[in-house]
Amino acid sequence: MEKQLNICGVSFNYTVEGEGKPVVLMHGWGCNHTTLTSIEQFLTPSFKVYNVDFPGFGKSTEPEDVWGMEEYTRMMEEFFKAEKIENPILLGHSFGGRVGILLASRNKTHKLILVDAAGIKPRRTLSYYCKVYSYKAVRHTLPLLFGKEKAERLLNQYRKKVGSSDYSQASAKMRQIMSRVVNEDLRYAMPSIKCPTLLVWGAADTATPIADAKKMEKLIPDAGLVEFPGVGHYSFLENPYQFRTVINSFLEKDKQTI
């Protein structure tokens, strides 16, 4: 069942299916709740599954302000209150893992599943900084040379060439939000996660490398890592059979019994 809730200044879209312990699915950046449909489908027979569209994605509206991780996490906390979700199982992919880390670090959480999750600030190379400062120079110079309207068209073309697809395809507001959240390092929150935590990773992931998973495993007190060789950032789609096997094993004792 698809539902909407006006909360924290946004229209928040999500689905609710099944019965049992609550499981909250949180998608990655540039995606929406449909990305996690395959996970929702195999969990629904045993759990009550909430599958969310983060603000700015899917059918949820964009935030009015430039949100960071605190705002996204606080909104999820208000959502839990509204839906009376207590002691949930959290599953976050990529950006959704960021939110899961903060939620679990300060709220009672039954279990946490981090799938190719973000949360470790990437180590920046010289080429990265060259790209960033080149972009800033172009952004300030083009309006002076061509006027505002033409400059915006040229800047969009430049973004597509040098920026990530997630960044170039986002609205101006969501690009600001993305720049803010990717620079937040959540390592400080990881030792405060007290619930059992499963890390599921593609060993060939280039967006959130396996080195990040190993750091998380050391920082989270009760964590274990499962990695899939040759698999990338969407491990649950690239290796669905093994992914379901691992998740089923981790959640076996929590399933609703009929």
Coordinates of C-alpha atoms in Angstrom, one line a residue:
M1 CA 0.0 0.0 0.0
E2 CA 1.4 3.4 -1.0
K3 CA 1.1 6.2 1.5
Q4 CA 2.0 9.9 1.9
L5 CA 2.7 11.9 5.0
N6 CA 3.3 15.6 5.3
I7 CA 6.3 15.8 7.6
C8 CA 9.3 18.2 8.2
G9 CA 8.1 20.4 5.4
V10 CA 8.0 17.7 2.7
S11 CA 5.4 15.4 1.2
F12 CA 6.9 12.0 2.1
N13 CA 6.0 9.0 0.0
Y14 CA 6.4 5.3 1.2
T15 CA 4.9 1.9 0.9
V16 CA 3.8 -0.5 3.6
E17 CA 3.4 -4.3 3.0
G18 CA 3.2 -7.4 5.2
E19 CA 3.0 -8.2 8.9
G20 CA 5.5 -8.9 11.6
K21 CA 8.6 -7.1 12.9
P22 CA 9.1 -3.7 11.2
V23 CA 11.8 -3.5 8.5
V24 CA 12.6 -0.1 7.0
L25 CA 14.2 0.0 3.5
M26 CA 16.2 3.1 2.5
H27 CA 17.5 3.5 -1.0
G28 CA 20.6 5.1 -2.4
W29 CA 21.1 8.6 -3.9
G30 CA 19.5 9.1 -7.3
C31 CA 17.2 6.1 -6.7
N32 CA 13.8 5.7 -5.1
H33 CA 11.8 3.0 -3.3
T34 CA 11.4 0.9 -6.5
T35 CA 15.1 0.2 -6.5
L36 CA 14.6 -2.0 -3.5
T37 CA 11.5 -3.7 -4.7
S38 CA 13.2 -7.1 -5.0
I39 CA 14.3 -6.9 -1.3
E40 CA 10.8 -5.8 -0.3
Q41 CA 9.2 -8.7 -2.1
F42 CA 11.3 -11.4 -0.4
L43 CA 10.9 -9.9 3.1
T44 CA 7.1 -9.1 2.9
P45 CA 6.0 -12.7 3.7
S46 CA 7.7 -12.6 7.1
F47 CA 7.9 -8.9 8.0
K48 CA 6.1 -5.6 7.9
V49 CA 8.1 -3.7 5.3
Y50 CA 8.3 0.1 5.0
N51 CA 10.0 1.2 1.7
V52 CA 10.6 4.9 1.6
D53 CA 11.2 7.6 -1.0
F54 CA 13.7 10.0 0.6
P55 CA 12.8 13.7 0.1
G56 CA 13.9 14.8 -3.3
F57 CA 13.5 11.3 -4.9
G58 CA 10.6 9.3 -6.2
K59 CA 7.3 10.8 -5.3
S60 CA 8.6 12.7 -2.2
T61 CA 9.0 16.4 -2.6
E62 CA 12.4 18.2 -2.3
P63 CA 13.3 19.9 1.0
E64 CA 12.8 23.6 1.0
D65 CA 16.3 24.1 2.6
V66 CA 19.7 22.5 1.9
W67 CA 19.5 19.4 4.1
G68 CA 22.3 17.5 5.5
M69 CA 22.4 14.1 7.2
E70 CA 21.0 15.5 10.4
E71 CA 17.8 16.7 8.6
Y72 CA 17.3 13.5 6.7
T73 CA 17.8 11.5 10.0
R74 CA 15.5 13.7 12.0
M75 CA 12.8 13.4 9.4
M76 CA 13.0 9.6 9.6
E77 CA 12.7 9.8 13.4
E78 CA 9.5 11.8 13.0
F79 CA 8.3 9.3 10.4
F80 CA 8.9 6.5 13.0
K81 CA 6.8 8.4 15.5
A82 CA 4.0 9.0 13.1
E83 CA 3.8 5.3 12.0
K84 CA 4.5 4.1 15.6
I85 CA 7.6 2.1 14.4
E86 CA 9.6 0.9 17.4
N87 CA 12.8 -1.1 17.5
P88 CA 13.0 -1.6 13.7
I89 CA 15.3 -3.6 11.5
L90 CA 17.0 -1.0 9.2
L91 CA 18.3 -1.8 5.7
G92 CA 20.1 1.0 3.9
H93 CA 21.8 0.9 0.5
S94 CA 24.5 3.5 -0.3
F95 CA 23.1 6.9 0.8
G96 CA 20.4 5.0 2.7
G97 CA 23.2 3.4 4.7
R98 CA 24.3 6.9 5.8
V99 CA 20.8 7.5 7.3
G100 CA 20.8 4.0 8.8
I101 CA 24.1 4.6 10.6
L102 CA 22.9 7.8 12.3
L103 CA 19.5 6.3 13.1
A104 CA 21.0 3.2 14.7
S105 CA 23.6 5.2 16.6
R106 CA 20.9 7.2 18.6
N107 CA 17.7 5.1 18.4
K108 CA 16.7 1.7 19.7
T109 CA 17.3 -0.5 16.7
H110 CA 16.8 -4.3 16.5
K111 CA 19.2 -4.9 13.7
L112 CA 21.0 -2.9 11.0
I113 CA 21.9 -4.0 7.5
L114 CA 24.3 -1.9 5.5
V115 CA 24.4 -2.7 1.8
D116 CA 27.3 -1.1 -0.1
A117 CA 26.8 1.8 2.3
A118 CA 28.2 5.3 2.2
G119 CA 29.3 7.0 5.4
I120 CA 33.1 7.1 5.2
K121 CA 34.3 10.4 3.7
P122 CA 36.3 9.5 0.6
R123 CA 40.0 10.4 0.4
R124 CA 40.3 13.1 -2.2
T125 CA 43.0 13.0 -4.9
L126 CA 44.7 15.9 -6.6
S127 CA 42.7 15.4 -9.7
Y128 CA 39.5 15.7 -7.7
Y129 CA 40.5 19.1 -6.3
C130 CA 41.6 20.2 -9.8
K131 CA 38.2 19.3 -11.1
V132 CA 36.4 21.0 -8.3
Y133 CA 38.3 24.3 -8.6
S134 CA 38.1 24.2 -12.4
Y135 CA 34.3 23.9 -12.1
K136 CA 34.1 26.8 -9.6
A137 CA 36.2 29.0 -12.0
V138 CA 34.0 28.1 -14.9
R139 CA 30.8 28.7 -12.9
H140 CA 31.9 32.3 -12.0
T141 CA 33.4 33.2 -15.4
L142 CA 30.7 32.1 -17.9
P143 CA 28.0 34.6 -16.8
L144 CA 30.5 37.4 -17.3
L145 CA 31.4 36.3 -20.8
F146 CA 28.0 35.1 -22.1
G147 CA 25.2 36.4 -19.8
K148 CA 23.2 34.4 -17.3
E149 CA 20.9 32.4 -19.6
K150 CA 23.6 31.1 -22.0
A151 CA 26.0 30.6 -19.2
E152 CA 23.5 28.2 -17.5
R153 CA 23.2 26.1 -20.7
L154 CA 27.0 25.9 -21.0
L155 CA 27.4 25.1 -17.4
N156 CA 24.9 22.2 -17.7
Q157 CA 27.0 20.8 -20.6
Y158 CA 30.2 21.2 -18.6
R159 CA 28.6 19.4 -15.6
K160 CA 27.7 16.4 -17.8
K161 CA 31.3 16.1 -19.0
V162 CA 33.1 16.4 -15.7
G163 CA 30.6 15.6 -13.0
S164 CA 29.1 12.3 -11.8
S165 CA 25.8 11.3 -13.4
D166 CA 24.0 11.6 -10.0
Y167 CA 25.2 15.2 -9.7
S168 CA 24.6 16.3 -13.2
Q169 CA 21.1 14.9 -13.3
A170 CA 20.0 16.5 -10.0
S171 CA 18.2 19.7 -9.6
A172 CA 20.1 22.8 -8.3
K173 CA 18.7 22.2 -4.8
M174 CA 19.6 18.5 -4.8
R175 CA 23.1 19.2 -6.1
Q176 CA 23.6 21.4 -3.1
I177 CA 22.3 18.7 -0.8
M178 CA 24.5 16.1 -2.4
S179 CA 27.6 18.2 -2.0
R180 CA 26.8 18.6 1.7
V181 CA 26.0 15.0 2.5
V182 CA 28.9 13.4 0.7
N183 CA 31.3 15.4 2.7
E184 CA 29.9 14.3 6.1
D185 CA 32.1 11.6 7.7
L186 CA 30.0 9.4 9.9
R187 CA 32.8 7.4 11.5
Y188 CA 32.2 9.3 14.8
A189 CA 28.7 7.7 15.1
M190 CA 29.6 4.1 14.3
P191 CA 30.9 3.1 17.8
S192 CA 27.5 4.1 19.2
I193 CA 25.7 1.5 17.2
K194 CA 24.8 -1.2 19.7
C195 CA 22.6 -3.6 17.6
P196 CA 23.9 -6.5 15.5
T197 CA 25.0 -5.1 12.2
L198 CA 25.4 -6.9 8.9
L199 CA 27.6 -5.4 6.2
V200 CA 26.9 -6.7 2.7
W201 CA 29.3 -5.5 0.0
G202 CA 30.4 -6.0 -3.6
A203 CA 34.2 -6.5 -3.5
A204 CA 34.4 -4.6 -6.9
D205 CA 32.4 -1.6 -5.7
T206 CA 34.0 1.6 -6.8
A207 CA 31.4 4.0 -5.4
T208 CA 31.8 2.8 -1.8
P209 CA 34.9 0.6 -1.9
I210 CA 35.3 -2.5 0.2
A211 CA 37.9 -0.7 2.2
D212 CA 35.1 1.4 3.6
A213 CA 33.2 -1.7 4.7
K214 CA 36.3 -3.0 6.6
K215 CA 36.6 0.3 8.4
M216 CA 32.9 0.2 9.4
E217 CA 33.3 -3.4 10.6
K218 CA 36.1 -2.3 13.0
L219 CA 34.2 0.7 14.2
I220 CA 30.8 -0.8 14.8
P221 CA 31.0 -3.0 18.0
D222 CA 28.8 -5.9 16.8
A223 CA 29.4 -6.1 13.0
G224 CA 30.2 -8.7 10.5
L225 CA 31.1 -8.3 6.8
V226 CA 30.0 -10.5 3.8
E227 CA 31.6 -9.6 0.5
F228 CA 30.7 -10.9 -3.0
P229 CA 33.8 -11.2 -5.3
G230 CA 33.5 -9.5 -8.7
V231 CA 30.3 -7.6 -7.7
G232 CA 29.8 -3.8 -7.8
H233 CA 27.8 -1.2 -6.0
Y234 CA 24.4 -2.9 -6.4
S235 CA 25.2 -6.2 -4.8
F236 CA 21.6 -7.1 -4.1
L237 CA 20.8 -6.8 -7.9
E238 CA 24.0 -8.3 -9.2
N239 CA 24.1 -11.3 -6.9
P240 CA 20.4 -11.7 -5.8
Y241 CA 20.5 -15.4 -4.8
Q242 CA 23.4 -15.1 -2.4
F243 CA 22.2 -11.8 -1.2
R244 CA 18.8 -13.3 -0.2
T245 CA 20.6 -16.3 1.4
V246 CA 22.7 -14.0 3.6
I247 CA 19.8 -11.7 4.6
N248 CA 17.6 -14.7 5.4
S249 CA 20.2 -16.2 7.7
F250 CA 20.7 -12.9 9.5
L251 CA 17.0 -12.4 10.0
E252 CA 15.9 -16.0 10.5
K253 CA 15.0 -15.7 14.2
D254 CA 13.0 -12.5 13.6
K255 CA 10.6 -13.9 11.0
Q256 CA 6.9 -13.9 11.8
T257 CA 5.7 -17.4 12.5
I258 CA 2.2 -18.4 11.3

